[in-house]
mmCIF file of C-alpha atoms in Angstrom:
data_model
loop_
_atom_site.group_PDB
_atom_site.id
_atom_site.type_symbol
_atom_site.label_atom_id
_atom_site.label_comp_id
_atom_site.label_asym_id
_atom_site.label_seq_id
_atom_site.Cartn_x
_atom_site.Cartn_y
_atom_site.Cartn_z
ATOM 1 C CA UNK I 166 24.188 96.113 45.512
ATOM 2 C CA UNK I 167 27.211 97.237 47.791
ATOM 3 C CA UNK I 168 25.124 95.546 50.488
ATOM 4 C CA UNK I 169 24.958 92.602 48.772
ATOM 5 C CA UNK I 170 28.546 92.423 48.309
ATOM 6 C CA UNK I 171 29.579 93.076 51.817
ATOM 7 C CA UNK I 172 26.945 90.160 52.801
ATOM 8 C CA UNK I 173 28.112 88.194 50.293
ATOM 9 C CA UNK I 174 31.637 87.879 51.917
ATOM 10 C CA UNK I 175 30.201 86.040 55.191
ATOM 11 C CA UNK I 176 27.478 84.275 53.046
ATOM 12 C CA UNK I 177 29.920 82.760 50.767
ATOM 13 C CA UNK I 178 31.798 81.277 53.785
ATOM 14 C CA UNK I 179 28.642 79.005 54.953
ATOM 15 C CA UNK I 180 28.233 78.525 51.452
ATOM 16 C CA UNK I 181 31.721 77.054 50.857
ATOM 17 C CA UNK I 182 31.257 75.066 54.281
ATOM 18 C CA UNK I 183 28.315 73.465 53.581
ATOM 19 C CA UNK I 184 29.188 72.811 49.666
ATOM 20 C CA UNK I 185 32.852 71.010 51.012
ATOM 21 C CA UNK I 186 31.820 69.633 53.729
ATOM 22 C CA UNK I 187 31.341 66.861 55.417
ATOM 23 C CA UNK I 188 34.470 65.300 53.272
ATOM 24 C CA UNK I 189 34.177 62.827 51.026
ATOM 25 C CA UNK I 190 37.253 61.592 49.117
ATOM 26 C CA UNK I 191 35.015 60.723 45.593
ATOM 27 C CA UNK I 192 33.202 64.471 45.756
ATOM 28 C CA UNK I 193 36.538 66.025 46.841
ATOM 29 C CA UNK I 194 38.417 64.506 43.604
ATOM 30 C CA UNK I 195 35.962 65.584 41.147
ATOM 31 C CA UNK I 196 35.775 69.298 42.273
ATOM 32 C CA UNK I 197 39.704 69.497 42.824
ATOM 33 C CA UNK I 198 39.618 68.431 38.984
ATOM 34 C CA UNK I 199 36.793 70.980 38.288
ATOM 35 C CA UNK I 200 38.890 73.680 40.129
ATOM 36 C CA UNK I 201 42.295 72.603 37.983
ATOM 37 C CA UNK I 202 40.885 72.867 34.627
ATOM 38 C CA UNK I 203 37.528 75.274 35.037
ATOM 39 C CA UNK I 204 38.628 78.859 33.375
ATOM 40 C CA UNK I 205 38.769 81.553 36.537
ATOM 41 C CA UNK I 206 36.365 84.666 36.381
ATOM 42 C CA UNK I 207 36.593 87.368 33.921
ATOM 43 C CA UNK I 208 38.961 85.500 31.733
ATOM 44 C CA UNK I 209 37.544 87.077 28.380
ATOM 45 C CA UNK I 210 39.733 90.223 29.187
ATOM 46 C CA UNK I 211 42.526 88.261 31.182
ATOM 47 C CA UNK I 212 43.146 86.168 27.971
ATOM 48 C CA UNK I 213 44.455 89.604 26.282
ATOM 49 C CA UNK I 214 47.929 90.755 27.141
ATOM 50 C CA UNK I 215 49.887 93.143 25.560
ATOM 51 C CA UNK I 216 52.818 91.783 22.666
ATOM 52 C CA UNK I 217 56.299 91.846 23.804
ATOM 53 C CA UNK I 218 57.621 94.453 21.161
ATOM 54 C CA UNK I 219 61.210 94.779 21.262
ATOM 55 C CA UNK I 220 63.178 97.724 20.819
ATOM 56 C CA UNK I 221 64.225 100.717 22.980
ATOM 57 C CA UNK I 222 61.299 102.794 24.159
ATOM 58 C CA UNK I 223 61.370 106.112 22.732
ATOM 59 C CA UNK I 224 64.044 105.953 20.482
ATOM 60 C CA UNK I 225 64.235 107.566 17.020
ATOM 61 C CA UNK I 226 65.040 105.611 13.985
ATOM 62 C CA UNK I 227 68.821 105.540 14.599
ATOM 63 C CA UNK I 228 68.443 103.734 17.794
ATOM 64 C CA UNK I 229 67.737 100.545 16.241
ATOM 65 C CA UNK I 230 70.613 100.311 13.862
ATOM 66 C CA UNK I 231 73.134 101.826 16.285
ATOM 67 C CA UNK I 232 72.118 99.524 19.471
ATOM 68 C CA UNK I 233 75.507 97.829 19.415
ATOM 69 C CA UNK I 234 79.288 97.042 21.654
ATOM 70 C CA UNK I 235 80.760 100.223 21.115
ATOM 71 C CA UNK I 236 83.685 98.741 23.057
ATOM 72 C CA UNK I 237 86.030 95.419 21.469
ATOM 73 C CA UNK I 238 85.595 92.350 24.161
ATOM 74 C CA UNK I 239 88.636 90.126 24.355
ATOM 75 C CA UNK I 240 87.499 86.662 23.761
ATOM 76 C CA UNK I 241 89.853 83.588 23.763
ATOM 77 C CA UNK I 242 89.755 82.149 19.966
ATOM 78 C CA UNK I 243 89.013 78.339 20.792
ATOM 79 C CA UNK I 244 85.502 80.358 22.553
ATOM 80 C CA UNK I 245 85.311 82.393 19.307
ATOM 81 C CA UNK I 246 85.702 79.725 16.809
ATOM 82 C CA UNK I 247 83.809 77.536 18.341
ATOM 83 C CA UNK I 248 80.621 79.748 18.513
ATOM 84 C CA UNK I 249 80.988 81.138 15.124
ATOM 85 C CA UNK I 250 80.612 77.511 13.850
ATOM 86 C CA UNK I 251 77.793 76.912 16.469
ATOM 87 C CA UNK I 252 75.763 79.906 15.060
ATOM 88 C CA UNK I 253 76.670 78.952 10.821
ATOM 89 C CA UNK I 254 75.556 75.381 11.782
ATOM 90 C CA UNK I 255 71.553 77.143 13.480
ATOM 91 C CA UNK I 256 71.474 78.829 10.421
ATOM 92 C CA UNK I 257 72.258 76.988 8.008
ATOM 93 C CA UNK I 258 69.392 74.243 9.615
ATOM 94 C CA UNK I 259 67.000 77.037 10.300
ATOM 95 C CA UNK I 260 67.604 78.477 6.496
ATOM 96 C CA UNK I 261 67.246 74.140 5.660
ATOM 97 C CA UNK I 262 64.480 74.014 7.531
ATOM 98 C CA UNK I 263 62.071 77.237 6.798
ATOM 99 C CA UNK I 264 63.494 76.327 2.517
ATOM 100 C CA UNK I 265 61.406 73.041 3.166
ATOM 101 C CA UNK I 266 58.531 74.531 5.035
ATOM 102 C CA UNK I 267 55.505 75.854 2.787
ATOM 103 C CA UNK I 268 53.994 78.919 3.683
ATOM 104 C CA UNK I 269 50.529 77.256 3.402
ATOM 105 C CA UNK I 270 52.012 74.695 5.895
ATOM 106 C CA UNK I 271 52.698 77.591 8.040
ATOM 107 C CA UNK I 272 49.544 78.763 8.347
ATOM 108 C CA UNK I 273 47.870 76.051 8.342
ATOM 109 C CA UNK I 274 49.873 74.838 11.424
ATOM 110 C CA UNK I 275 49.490 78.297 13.271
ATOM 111 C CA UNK I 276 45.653 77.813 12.348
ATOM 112 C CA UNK I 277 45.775 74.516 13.941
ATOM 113 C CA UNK I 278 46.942 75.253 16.988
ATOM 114 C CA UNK I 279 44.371 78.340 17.333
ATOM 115 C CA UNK I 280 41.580 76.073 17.128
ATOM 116 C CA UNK I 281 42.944 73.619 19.570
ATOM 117 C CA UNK I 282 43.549 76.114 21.796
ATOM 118 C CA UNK I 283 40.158 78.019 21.874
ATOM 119 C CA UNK I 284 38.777 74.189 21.704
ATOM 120 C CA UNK I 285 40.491 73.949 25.394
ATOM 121 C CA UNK I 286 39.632 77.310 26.002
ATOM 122 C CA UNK I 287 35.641 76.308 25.326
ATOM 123 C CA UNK I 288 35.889 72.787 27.850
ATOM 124 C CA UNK I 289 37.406 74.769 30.307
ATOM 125 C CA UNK I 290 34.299 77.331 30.366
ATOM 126 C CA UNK I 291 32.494 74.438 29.948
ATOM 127 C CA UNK I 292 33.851 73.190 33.322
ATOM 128 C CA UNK I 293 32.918 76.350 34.852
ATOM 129 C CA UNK I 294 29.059 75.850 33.964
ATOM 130 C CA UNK I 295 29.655 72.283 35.156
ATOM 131 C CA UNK I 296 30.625 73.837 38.445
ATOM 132 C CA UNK I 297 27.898 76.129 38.676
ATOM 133 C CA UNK I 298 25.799 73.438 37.931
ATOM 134 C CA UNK I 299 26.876 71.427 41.022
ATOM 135 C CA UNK I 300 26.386 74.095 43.503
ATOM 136 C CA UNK I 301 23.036 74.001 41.944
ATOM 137 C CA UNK I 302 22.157 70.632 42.801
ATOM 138 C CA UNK I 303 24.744 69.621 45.669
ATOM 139 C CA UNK I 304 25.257 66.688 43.087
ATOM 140 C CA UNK I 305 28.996 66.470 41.549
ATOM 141 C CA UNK I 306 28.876 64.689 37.999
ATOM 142 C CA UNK I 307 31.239 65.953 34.967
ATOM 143 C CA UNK I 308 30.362 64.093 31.863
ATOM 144 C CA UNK I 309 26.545 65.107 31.489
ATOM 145 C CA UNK I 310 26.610 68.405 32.852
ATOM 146 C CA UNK I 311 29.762 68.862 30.564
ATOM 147 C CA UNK I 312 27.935 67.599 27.620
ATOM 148 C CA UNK I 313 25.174 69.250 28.018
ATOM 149 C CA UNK I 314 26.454 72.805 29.194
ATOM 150 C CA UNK I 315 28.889 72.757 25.951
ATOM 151 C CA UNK I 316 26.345 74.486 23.962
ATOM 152 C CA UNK I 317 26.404 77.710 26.511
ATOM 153 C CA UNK I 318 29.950 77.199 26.897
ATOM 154 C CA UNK I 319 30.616 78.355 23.086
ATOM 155 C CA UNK I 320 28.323 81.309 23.586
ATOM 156 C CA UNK I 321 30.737 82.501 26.446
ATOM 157 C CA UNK I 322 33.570 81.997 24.360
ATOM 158 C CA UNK I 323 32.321 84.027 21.724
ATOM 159 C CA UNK I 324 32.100 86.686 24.335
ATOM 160 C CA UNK I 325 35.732 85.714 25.505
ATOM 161 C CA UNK I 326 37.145 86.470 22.207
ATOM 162 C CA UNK I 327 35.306 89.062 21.307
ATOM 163 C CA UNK I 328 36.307 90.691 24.814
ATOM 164 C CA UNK I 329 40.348 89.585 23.951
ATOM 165 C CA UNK I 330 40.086 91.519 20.929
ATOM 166 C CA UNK I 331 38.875 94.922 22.555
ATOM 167 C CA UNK I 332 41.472 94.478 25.193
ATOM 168 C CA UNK I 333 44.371 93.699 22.963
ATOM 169 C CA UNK I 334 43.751 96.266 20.027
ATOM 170 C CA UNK I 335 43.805 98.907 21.920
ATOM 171 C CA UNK I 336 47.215 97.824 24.300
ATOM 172 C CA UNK I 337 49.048 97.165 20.934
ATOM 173 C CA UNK I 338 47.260 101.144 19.914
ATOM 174 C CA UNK I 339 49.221 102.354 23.047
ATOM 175 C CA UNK I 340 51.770 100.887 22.646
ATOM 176 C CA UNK I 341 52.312 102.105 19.113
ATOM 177 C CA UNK I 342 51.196 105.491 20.413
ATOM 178 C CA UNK I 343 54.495 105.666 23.272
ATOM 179 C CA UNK I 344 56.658 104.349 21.058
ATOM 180 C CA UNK I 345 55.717 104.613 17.193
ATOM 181 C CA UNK I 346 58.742 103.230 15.616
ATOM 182 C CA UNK I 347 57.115 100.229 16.617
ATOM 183 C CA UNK I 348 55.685 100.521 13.329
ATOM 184 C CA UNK I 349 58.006 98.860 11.875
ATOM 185 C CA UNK I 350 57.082 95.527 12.553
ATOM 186 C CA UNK I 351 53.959 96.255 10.482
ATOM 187 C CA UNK I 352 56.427 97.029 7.382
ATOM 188 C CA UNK I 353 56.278 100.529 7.600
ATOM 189 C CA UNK I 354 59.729 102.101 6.174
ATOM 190 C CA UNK I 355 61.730 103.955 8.672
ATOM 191 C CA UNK I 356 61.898 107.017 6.305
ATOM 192 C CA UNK I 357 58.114 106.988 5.921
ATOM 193 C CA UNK I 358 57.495 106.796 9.473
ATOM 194 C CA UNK I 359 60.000 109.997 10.082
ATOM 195 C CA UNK I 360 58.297 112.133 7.373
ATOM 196 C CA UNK I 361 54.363 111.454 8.769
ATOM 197 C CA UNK I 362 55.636 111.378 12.868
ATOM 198 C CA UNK I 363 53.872 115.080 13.199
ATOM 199 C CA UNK I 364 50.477 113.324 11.812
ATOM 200 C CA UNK I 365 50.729 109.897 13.391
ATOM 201 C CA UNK I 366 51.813 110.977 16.735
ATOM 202 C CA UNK I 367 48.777 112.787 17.563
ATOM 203 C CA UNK I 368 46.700 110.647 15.982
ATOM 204 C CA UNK I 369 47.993 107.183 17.816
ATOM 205 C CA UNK I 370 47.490 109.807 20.982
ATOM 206 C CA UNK I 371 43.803 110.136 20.607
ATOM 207 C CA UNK I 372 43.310 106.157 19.801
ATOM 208 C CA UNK I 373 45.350 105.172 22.450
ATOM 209 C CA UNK I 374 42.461 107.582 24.633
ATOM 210 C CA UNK I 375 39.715 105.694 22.533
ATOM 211 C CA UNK I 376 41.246 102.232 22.716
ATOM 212 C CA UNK I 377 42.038 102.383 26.700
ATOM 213 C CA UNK I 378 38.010 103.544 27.060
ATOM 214 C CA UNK I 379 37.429 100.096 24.814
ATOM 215 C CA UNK I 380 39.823 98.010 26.895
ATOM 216 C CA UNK I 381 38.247 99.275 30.066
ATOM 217 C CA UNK I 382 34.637 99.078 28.839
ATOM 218 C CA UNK I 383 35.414 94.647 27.223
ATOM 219 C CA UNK I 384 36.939 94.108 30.702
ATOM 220 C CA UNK I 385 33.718 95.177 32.608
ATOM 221 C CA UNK I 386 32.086 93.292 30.084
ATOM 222 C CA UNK I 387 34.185 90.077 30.130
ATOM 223 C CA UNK I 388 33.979 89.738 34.143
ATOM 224 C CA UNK I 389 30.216 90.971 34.439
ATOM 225 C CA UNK I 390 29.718 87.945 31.672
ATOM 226 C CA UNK I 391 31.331 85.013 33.661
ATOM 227 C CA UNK I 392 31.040 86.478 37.113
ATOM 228 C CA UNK I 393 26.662 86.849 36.702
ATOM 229 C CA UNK I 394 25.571 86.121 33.481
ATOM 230 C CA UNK I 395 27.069 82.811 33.284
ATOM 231 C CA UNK I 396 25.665 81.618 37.032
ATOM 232 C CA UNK I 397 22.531 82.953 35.628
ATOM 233 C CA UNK I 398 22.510 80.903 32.126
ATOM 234 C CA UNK I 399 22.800 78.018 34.269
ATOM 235 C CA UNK I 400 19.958 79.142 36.906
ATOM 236 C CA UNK I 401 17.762 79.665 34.325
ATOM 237 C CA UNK I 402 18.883 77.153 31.250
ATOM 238 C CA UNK I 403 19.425 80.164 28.629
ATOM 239 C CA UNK I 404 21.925 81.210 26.245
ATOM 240 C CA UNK I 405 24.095 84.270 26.617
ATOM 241 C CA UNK I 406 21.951 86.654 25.043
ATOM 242 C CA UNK I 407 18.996 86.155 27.603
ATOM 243 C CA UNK I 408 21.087 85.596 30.246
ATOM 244 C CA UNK I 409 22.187 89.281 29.924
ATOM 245 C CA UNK I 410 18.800 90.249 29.155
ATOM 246 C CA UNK I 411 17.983 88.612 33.057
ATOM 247 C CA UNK I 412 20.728 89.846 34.572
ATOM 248 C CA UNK I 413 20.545 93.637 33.290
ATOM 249 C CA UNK I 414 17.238 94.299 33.868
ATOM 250 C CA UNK I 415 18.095 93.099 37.581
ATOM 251 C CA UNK I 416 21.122 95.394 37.973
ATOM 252 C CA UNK I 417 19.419 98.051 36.116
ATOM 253 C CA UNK I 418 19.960 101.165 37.942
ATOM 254 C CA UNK I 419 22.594 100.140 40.217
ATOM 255 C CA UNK I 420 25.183 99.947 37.810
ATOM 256 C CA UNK I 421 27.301 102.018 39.973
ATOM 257 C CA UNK I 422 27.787 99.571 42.578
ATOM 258 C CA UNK I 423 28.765 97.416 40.305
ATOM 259 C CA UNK I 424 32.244 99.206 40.696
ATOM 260 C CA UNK I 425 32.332 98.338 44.625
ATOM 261 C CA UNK I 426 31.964 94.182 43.975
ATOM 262 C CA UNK I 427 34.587 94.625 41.565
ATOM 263 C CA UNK I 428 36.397 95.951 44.936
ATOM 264 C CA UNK I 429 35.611 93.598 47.407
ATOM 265 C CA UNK I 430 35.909 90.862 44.964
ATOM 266 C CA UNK I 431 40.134 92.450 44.316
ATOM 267 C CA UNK I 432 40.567 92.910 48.575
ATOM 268 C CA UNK I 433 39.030 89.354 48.761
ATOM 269 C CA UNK I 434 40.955 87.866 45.957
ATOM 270 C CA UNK I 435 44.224 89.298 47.184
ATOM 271 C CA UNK I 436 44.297 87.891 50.212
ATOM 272 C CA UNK I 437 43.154 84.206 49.802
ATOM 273 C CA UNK I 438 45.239 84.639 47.130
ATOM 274 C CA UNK I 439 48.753 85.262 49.492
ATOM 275 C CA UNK I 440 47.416 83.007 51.694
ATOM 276 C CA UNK I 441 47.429 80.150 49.185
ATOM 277 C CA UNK I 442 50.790 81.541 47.789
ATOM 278 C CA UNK I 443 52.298 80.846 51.384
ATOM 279 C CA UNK I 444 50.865 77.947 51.581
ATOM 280 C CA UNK I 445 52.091 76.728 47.919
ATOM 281 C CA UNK I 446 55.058 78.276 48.853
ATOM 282 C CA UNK I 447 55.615 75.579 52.133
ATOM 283 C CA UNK I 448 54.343 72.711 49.859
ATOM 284 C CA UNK I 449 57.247 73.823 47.452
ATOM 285 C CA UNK I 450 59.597 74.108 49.658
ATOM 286 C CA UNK I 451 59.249 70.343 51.439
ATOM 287 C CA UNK I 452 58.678 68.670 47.988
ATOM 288 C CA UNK I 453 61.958 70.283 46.736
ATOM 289 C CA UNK I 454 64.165 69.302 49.497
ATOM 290 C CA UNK I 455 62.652 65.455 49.501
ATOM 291 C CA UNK I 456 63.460 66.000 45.820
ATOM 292 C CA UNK I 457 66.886 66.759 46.627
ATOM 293 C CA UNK I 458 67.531 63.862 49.534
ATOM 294 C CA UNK I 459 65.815 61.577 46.645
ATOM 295 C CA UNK I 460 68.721 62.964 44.058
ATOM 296 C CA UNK I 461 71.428 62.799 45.887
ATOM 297 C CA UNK I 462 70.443 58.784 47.338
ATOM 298 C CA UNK I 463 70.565 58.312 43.071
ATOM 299 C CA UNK I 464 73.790 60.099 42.848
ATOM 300 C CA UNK I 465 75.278 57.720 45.414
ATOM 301 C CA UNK I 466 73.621 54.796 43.767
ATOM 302 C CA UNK I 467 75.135 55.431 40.486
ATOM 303 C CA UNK I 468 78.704 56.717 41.536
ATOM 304 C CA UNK I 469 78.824 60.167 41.635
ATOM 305 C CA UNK I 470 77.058 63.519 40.241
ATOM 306 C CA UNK I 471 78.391 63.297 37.187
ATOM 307 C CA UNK I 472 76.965 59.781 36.652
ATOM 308 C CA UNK I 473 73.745 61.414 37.748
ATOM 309 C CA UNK I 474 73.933 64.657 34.513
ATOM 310 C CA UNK I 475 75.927 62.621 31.970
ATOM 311 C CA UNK I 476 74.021 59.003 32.033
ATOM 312 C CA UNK I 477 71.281 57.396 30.519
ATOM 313 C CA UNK I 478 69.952 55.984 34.443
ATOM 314 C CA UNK I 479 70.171 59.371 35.585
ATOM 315 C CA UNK I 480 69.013 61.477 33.127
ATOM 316 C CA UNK I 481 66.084 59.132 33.999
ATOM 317 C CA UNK I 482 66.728 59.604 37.511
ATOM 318 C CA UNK I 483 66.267 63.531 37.283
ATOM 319 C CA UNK I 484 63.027 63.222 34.926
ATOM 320 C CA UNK I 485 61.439 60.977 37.388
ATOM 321 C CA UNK I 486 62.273 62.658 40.094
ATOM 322 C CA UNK I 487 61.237 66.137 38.853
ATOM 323 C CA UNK I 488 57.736 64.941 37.566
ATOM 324 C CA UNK I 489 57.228 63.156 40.836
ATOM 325 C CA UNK I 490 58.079 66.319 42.775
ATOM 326 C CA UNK I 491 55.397 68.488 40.183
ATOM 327 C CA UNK I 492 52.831 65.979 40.704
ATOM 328 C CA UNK I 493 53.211 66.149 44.743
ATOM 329 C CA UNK I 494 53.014 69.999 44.796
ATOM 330 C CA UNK I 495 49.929 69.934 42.280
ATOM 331 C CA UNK I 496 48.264 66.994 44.842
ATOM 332 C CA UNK I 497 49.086 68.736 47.957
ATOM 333 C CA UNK I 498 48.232 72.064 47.070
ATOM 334 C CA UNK I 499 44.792 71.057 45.506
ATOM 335 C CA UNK I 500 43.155 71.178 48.629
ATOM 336 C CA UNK I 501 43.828 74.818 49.097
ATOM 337 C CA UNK I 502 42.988 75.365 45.457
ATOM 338 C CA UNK I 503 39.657 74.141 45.720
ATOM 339 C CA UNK I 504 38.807 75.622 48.925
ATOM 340 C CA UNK I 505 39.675 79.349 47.405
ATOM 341 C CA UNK I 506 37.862 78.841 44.110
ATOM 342 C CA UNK I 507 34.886 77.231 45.648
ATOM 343 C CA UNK I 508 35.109 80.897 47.958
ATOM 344 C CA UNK I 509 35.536 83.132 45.379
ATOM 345 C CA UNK I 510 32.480 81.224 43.620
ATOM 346 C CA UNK I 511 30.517 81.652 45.651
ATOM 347 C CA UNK I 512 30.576 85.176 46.783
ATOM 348 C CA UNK I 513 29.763 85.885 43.333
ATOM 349 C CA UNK I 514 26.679 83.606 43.489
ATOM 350 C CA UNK I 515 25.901 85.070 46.798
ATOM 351 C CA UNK I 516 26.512 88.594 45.611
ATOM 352 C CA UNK I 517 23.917 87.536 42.512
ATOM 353 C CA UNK I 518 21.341 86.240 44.928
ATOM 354 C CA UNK I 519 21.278 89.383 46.901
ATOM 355 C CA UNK I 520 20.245 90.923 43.913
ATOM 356 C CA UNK I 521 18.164 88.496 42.242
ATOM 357 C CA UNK I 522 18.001 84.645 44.238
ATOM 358 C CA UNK I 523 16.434 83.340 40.637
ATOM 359 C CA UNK I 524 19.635 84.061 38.842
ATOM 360 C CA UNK I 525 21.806 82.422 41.523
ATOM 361 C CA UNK I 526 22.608 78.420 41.149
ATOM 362 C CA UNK I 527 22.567 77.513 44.872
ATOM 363 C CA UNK I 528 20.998 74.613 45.958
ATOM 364 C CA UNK I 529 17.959 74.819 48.419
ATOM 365 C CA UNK I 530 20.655 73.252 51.133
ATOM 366 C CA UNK I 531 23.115 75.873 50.288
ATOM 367 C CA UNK I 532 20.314 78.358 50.003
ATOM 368 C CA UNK I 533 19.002 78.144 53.569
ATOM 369 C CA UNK I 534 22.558 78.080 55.103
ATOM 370 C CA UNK I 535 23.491 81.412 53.050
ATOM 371 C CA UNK I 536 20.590 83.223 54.833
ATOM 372 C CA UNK I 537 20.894 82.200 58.478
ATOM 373 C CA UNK I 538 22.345 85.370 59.360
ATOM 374 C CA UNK I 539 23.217 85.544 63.308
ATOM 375 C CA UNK I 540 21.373 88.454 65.021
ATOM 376 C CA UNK I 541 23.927 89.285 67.552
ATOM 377 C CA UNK I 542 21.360 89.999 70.147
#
């Protein structure tokens, strides 16, 4: 397989080329929307990130109530006044706010948004299968494929989540395990915590060990799931289960290379990935100051800066200025965007037909122009 992926890197070039090109403005537009909104490879395990705990690292129980000004600050009493009846006012419409709010209501709302977030979660896999779909064919349509790659899309999810939840466990497990007064936020009583530290700490040491194994093992799992098995589950119209029965028994036995794709695929995505920062960056940086000429033509239009922040035209002003200037770096960058995920695509197709060409969705075009490999003699 490490032969594969070092093939792969100059295979996925004619790949892209002929997939891209020649232009057409109708193709181009529907895969710089499939490359906006398609989820990216591996992003099972990418979708779990650690919680932002607060509190000092390593302190002891006393850090938390003693983390205050030990020194008086001199602050004018107009200042003072003023923010004292700033902060009653938050909390007395906070304390309003959360009296009127039920606790069913709560949950029902945080429920809400869950689903309509792994809903988006599931299109945008969806997309991904769309995409696959397309290099498949050479054809570029969204609505069928969508609809009718849904189905698969739902089974990757699943492994998404389930992937999320063997990354994350175990990050919140070390984290509790380097600093365990974190505890706390799980209701456990300071005093409690102090009297069982000789237990917990060595325990939270060894499942921070077992946990990081996990996290390692679901992020494998996530990226070997969208990066093969889901080219293959288009390739060969299957679910996710067979589509991991195809792709192991290819890969059986070469497991061990896996490890050096993962490595070519991190060089490779590193550096199309600067060079589209630099780029993004110079988009950025000419949208910005047009932006600014654009502002400051308003300003004079309206009588000042201060007509600009403190009225009604140019609070409008600024809004449509700044989602003009959003939209133009998004439009102008898109090219660039496309171009790299439609790469990094298809080395991992290529890499999969190395192994296996009937797990790999390239068309017969695309096909023929990935294995006309100059002989240099």
């Amino acid at each position: 397989m490490s032969r594969h992926a070092v093939e792969a890197v100059d295979r996925a070039v004619r790949v892209t080329r002929g997939f891209l090109f020649p232009f057409e403005a109708v193709r181009w537009a529907k895969l710089g929307f499939l490359a906006l909104v398609m989820v990216s490879g591996g992003a099972g395990a990418s979708g779990a990130t650690t919680s932002s705990l607060g509190g000092p690292a390593g302190g002891g129980a006393g850090d938390w109530s003693d983390a205050g000004v030990t020194e008086p600050v001199s602050v004018p009493a107009g200042v003072e006044r003023a923010a004292n009846a700033g902060v009653e006012r938050l909390a007395g419409f906070d304390t309003a706010l959360l009296a009127g709010l039920d606790a069913a209501l709560l949950t029902g709302l945080a429920l809400g948004v869950l689903l309509a977030g792994m809903a988006l979660f599931a299109c945008s896999i969806a997309f991904r299968l769309v995409f696959y779909e397309a290099l498949s064919t050479t054809e570029v349509a969204l609505w069928r494929p969508f609809r009718d790659r849904f189905r698969q899309a739902l089974g990757l999810l699943g492994v998404a989540v389930l992937s999320a939840v063997a990354v994350g466990l175990p990050a919140v497990a070390v984290a509790i395990a380097i600093d365990p007064d974190l505890l706390r936020f799980l209701g456990v009583s300071a005093g409690g915590l102090a009297a069982r530290s000789s237990v917990i700490g060595p325990a939270f040491g060894v499942l921070a060990v077992i946990g990081a194994t996990v996290a390692v093992v679901g992020t494998v799992v996530s990226r070997i799931t969208f990066e093969f098995v889901a080219p293959a589950m288009v390739a060969r119209d299957v679910g996710v289960i067979d589509g991991w029965r195809a792709v192991w028994a290819s890969f059986r036995g070469s497991w061990a290379d896996v490890v050096f794709y993962f490595a070519v695929h991190l060089v490779l995505a590193a550096g199309v990935g600067i060079v589209q920062a630099v780029a993004a960056a110079f988009v950025a940086g000419v949208v910005g100051v047009s932006a600014l000429v654009a502002l400051l033509l308003a300003a004079v239009a309206l009588g000042g800066v201060g007509a600009l922040i403190g009225t009604t035209a140019g609070a409008i002003a600024l809004a449509a200025v700044l989602v003009c200037a959003v939209v133009a770096v998004v439009v102008l960058t898109l090219p660039a965007t496309l171009v790299v995920r439609t790469y990094l695509t298809a080395f991992e197709v290529s890499t999969l037909a190395g192994i296996d060409p009937t797990l790999a969705p390239l068309a017969p075009t695309l096909a023929a122009s990935d294995d006309r490999e100059p002989t240099g003699e």
